[in-house]
Short mmCIF file of C-alpha atoms in Angstrom, two decimals:
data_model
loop_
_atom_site.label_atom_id
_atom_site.label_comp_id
_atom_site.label_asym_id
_atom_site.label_seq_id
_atom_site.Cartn_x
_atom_site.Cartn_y
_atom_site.Cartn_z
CA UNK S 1 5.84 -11.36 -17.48
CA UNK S 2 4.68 -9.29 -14.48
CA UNK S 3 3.17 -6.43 -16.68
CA UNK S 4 2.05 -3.81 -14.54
CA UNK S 5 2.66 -3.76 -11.04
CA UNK S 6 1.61 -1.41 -8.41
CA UNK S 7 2.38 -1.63 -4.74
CA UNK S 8 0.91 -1.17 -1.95
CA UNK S 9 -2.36 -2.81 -2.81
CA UNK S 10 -3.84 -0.93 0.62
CA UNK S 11 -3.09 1.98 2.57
CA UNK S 12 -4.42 4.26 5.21
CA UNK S 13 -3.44 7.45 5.74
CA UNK S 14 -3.63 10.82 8.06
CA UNK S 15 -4.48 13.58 6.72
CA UNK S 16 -1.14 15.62 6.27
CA UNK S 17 0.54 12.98 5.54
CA UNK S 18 2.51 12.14 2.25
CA UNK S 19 3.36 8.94 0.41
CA UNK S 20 4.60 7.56 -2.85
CA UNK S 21 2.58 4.92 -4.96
CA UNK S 22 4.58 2.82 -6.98
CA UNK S 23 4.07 1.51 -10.25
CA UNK S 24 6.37 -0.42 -12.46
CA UNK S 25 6.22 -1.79 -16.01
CA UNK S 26 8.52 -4.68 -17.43
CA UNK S 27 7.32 -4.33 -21.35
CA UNK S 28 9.23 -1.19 -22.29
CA UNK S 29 6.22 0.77 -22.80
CA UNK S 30 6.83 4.80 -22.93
CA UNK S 31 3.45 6.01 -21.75
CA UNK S 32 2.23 5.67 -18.81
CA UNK S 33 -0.18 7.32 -16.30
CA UNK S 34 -1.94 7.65 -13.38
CA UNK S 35 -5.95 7.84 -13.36
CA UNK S 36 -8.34 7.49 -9.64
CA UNK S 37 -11.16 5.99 -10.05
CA UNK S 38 -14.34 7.43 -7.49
CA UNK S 39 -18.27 6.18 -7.48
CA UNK S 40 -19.83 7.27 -10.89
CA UNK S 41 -16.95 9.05 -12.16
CA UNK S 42 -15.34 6.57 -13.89
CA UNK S 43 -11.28 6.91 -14.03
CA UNK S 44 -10.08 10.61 -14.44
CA UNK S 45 -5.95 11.13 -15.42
CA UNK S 46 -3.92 12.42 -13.15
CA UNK S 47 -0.63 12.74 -14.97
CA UNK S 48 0.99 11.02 -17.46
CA UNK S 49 4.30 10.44 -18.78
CA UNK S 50 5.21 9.76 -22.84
CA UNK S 51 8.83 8.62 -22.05
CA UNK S 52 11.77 9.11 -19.08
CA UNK S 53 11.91 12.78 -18.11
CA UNK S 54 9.11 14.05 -19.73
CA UNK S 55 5.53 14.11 -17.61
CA UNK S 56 2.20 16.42 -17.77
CA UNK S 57 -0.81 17.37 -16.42
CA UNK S 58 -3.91 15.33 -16.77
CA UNK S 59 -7.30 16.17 -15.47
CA UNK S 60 -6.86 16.15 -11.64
CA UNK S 61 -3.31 17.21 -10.85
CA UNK S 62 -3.72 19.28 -7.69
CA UNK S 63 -1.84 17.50 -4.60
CA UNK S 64 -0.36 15.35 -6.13
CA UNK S 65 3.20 15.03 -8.13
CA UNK S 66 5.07 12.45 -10.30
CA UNK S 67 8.37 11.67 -11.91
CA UNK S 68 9.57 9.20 -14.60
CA UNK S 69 13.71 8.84 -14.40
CA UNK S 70 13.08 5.70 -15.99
CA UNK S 71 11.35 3.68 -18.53
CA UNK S 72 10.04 1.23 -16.13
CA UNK S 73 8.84 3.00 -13.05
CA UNK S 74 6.99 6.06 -12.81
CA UNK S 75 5.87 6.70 -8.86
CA UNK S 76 2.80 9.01 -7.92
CA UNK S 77 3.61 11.09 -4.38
CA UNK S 78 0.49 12.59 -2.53
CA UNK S 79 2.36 15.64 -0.85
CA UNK S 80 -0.04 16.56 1.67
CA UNK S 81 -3.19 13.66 1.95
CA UNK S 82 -6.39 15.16 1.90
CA UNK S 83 -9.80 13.20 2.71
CA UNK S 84 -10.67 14.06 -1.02
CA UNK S 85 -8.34 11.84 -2.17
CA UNK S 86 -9.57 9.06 -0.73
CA UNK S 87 -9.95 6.77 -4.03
CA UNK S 88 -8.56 4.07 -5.95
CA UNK S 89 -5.75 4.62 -7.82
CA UNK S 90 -4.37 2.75 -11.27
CA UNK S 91 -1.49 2.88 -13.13
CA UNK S 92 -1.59 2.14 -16.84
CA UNK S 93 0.87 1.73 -19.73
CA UNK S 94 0.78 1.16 -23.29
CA UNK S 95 3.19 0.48 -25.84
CA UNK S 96 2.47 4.11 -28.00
CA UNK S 97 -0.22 6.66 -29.00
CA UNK S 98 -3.14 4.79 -29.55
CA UNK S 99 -2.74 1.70 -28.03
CA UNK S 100 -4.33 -0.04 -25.72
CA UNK S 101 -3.47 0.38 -21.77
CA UNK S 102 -2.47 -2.52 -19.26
CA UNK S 103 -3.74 -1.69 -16.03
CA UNK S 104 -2.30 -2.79 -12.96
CA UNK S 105 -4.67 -4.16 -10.06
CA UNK S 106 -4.85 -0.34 -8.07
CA UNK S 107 -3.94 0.63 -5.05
CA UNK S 108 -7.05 1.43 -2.27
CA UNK S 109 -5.99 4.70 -0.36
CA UNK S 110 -8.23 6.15 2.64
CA UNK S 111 -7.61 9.04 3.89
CA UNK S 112 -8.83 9.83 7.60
CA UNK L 1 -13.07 19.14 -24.57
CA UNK L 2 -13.22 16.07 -25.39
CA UNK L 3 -15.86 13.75 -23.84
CA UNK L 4 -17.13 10.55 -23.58
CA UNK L 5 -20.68 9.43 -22.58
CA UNK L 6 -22.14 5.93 -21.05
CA UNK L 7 -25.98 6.95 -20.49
CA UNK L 8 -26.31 3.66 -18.38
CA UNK L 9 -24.90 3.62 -15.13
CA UNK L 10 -26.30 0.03 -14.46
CA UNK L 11 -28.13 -2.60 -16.84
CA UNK L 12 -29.89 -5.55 -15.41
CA UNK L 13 -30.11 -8.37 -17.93
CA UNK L 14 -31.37 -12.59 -17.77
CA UNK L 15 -28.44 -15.13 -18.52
CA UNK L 16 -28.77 -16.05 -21.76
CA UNK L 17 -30.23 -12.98 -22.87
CA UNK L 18 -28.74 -10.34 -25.61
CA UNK L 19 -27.37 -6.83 -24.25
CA UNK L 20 -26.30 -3.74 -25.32
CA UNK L 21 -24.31 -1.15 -24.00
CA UNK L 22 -23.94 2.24 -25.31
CA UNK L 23 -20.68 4.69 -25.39
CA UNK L 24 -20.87 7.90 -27.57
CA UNK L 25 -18.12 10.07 -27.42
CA UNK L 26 -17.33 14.00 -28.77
CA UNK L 27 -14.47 14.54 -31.30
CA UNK L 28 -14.19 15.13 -34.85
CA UNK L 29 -11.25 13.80 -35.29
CA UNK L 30 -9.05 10.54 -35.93
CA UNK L 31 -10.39 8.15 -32.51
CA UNK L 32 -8.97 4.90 -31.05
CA UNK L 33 -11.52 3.44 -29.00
CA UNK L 34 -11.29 0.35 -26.50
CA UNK L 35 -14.33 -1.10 -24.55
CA UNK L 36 -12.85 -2.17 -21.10
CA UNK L 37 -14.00 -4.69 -18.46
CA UNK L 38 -13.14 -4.76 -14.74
CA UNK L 39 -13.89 -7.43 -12.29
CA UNK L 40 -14.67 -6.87 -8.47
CA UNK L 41 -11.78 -5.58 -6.73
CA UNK L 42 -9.38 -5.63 -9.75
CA UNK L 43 -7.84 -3.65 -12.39
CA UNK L 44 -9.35 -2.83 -15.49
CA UNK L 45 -8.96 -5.28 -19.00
CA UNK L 46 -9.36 -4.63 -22.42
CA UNK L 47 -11.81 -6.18 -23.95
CA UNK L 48 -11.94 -4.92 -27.78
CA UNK L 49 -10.24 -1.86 -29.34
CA UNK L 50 -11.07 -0.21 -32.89
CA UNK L 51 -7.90 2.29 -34.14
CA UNK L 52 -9.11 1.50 -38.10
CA UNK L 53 -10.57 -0.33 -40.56
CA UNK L 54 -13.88 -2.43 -40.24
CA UNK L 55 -16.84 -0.71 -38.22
CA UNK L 56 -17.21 -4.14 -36.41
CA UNK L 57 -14.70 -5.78 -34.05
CA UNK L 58 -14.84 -8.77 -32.10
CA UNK L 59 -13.51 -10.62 -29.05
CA UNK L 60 -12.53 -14.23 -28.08
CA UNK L 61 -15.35 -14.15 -25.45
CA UNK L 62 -18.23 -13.54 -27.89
CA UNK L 63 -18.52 -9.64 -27.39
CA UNK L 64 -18.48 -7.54 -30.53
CA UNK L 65 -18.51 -4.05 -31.01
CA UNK L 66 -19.60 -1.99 -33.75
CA UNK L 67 -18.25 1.62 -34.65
CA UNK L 68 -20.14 4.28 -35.87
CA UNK L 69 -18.52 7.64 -36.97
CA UNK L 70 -21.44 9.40 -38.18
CA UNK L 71 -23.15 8.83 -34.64
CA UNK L 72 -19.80 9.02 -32.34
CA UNK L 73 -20.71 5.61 -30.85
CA UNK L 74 -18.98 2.66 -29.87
CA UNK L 75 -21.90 -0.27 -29.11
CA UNK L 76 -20.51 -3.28 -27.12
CA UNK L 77 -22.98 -6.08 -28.19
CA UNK L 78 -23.44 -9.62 -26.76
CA UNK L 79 -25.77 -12.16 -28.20
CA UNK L 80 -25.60 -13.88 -24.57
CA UNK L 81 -24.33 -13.22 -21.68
CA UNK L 82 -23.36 -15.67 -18.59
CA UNK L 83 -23.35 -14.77 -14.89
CA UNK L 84 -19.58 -14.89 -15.26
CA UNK L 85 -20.02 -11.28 -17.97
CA UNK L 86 -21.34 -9.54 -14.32
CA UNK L 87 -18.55 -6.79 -14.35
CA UNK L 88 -18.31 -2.93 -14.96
CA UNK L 89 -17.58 -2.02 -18.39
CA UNK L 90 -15.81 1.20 -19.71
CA UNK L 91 -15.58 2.93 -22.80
CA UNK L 92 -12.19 4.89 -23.42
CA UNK L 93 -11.42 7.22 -26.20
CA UNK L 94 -7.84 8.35 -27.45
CA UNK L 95 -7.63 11.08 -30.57
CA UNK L 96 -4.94 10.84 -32.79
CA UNK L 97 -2.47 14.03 -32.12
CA UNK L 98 -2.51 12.95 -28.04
CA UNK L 99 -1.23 10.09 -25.97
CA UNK L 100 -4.29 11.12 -23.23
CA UNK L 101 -7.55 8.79 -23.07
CA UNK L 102 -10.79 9.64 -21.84
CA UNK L 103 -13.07 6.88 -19.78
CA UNK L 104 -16.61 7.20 -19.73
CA UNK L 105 -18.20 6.66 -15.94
CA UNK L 106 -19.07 2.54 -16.69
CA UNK L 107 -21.36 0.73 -17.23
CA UNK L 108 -22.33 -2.01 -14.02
CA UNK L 109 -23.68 -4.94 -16.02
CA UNK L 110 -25.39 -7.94 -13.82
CA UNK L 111 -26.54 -10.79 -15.36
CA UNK L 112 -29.12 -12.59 -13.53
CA UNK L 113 -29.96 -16.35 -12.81
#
């Protein structure tokens, strides 16, 4: 059981540039979402998703954009990288409302 | 808006010796709430949840946590803690009516020899 897995682990960037961060889920869970996580700010949301086709708005949504055509994957896409978005980024999943989030391991982004 | 509060941003502490960290959150309603730990260079764990019923909750690694609604606060309690409980801790609050969940900005506990 793989849980929550998020790929790539590293990645450097120019600003400009856009990517995707993946994250996939094998326990069925229909929320998920997408927090950073800077020095002394703990981990703000990004967006989340409660099920396929249906995403929102979580704290810090500028830049970037997300999509959830399944249950199991739900990528994160930086559309234009920024140095303020240099940070580490987690996706999470839990089963419903209220329960508790598996994490995957992050993925470290600089952006130069 | 909603928020949630760890006053210590770092908390030096002896092995073998009890600690304490704090989490009070803002809400007046319905709360789940889930202590989290995360190890160097890795994703974050949960450590305890509350979502009902008795104020005090404990782990398998001898952390407990005790709820109180009348003072928003979520205490994560250890009666002693081993080099291997160095680790940044987070408190995380969900309200019932919303699937979002609020972190507070961790706690960076470091147990010393």
């Amino acid at each position: 059981n793989a849980g929550v897995t998020q790929t790539p682990k590293f990645q450097v960037l120019k600003t400009g540039q856009s990517m995707t961060l993946q994250c996939a889920q094998d326990m069925n869970h229909e929320y998920m979402s997408w927090y950073r996580q800077d020095p002394g700010m703990g981990l703000r949301l990004i967006h989340y998703s409660v099920g396929a086709g249906i995403t929102d708005q979580g704290e810090v949504p500028n830049g970037y954009n997300v999509s959830r055509s399944t249950t199991e994957d739900f990528p994160l896409r930086l559309l234009s990288a920024a140095p303020s978005q240099t940070s580490v980024y987690f996706c999470a999943s839990s089963l419903n409302r209220g329960q508790p989030q598996h994490f995957g391991d992050g993925t470290r982004l600089s952006i130069l | 808006a909603q928020s949630v509060t760890q006053l210590d941003s770092q908390v030096p502490v002896f092995e073998e010796a009890p600690v304490e960290l704090r989490c009070n959150y803002s809400s007046s309603v319905s709360v789940y709430l889930f202590w989290y730990v995360q190890y160097p260079n890795q994703g974050l764990q949960l450590l305890l949840k509350y979502l009902s019923g008795s104020t005090l909750v404990e782990s398998i690694n001898g952390f407990e946590a005790e709820f109180n609604k009348s003072q928003t606060s979520f205490l994560l309690r250890k009666p002693s803690v081993h080099i291997s409980d160095t680790a940044e801790y987070f408190c995380a609050v969900g309200t019932s009516g919303t699937y979002k969940y609020i972190f507070g900005t961790g706690t960076r506990l470091k147990v010393l020899a």
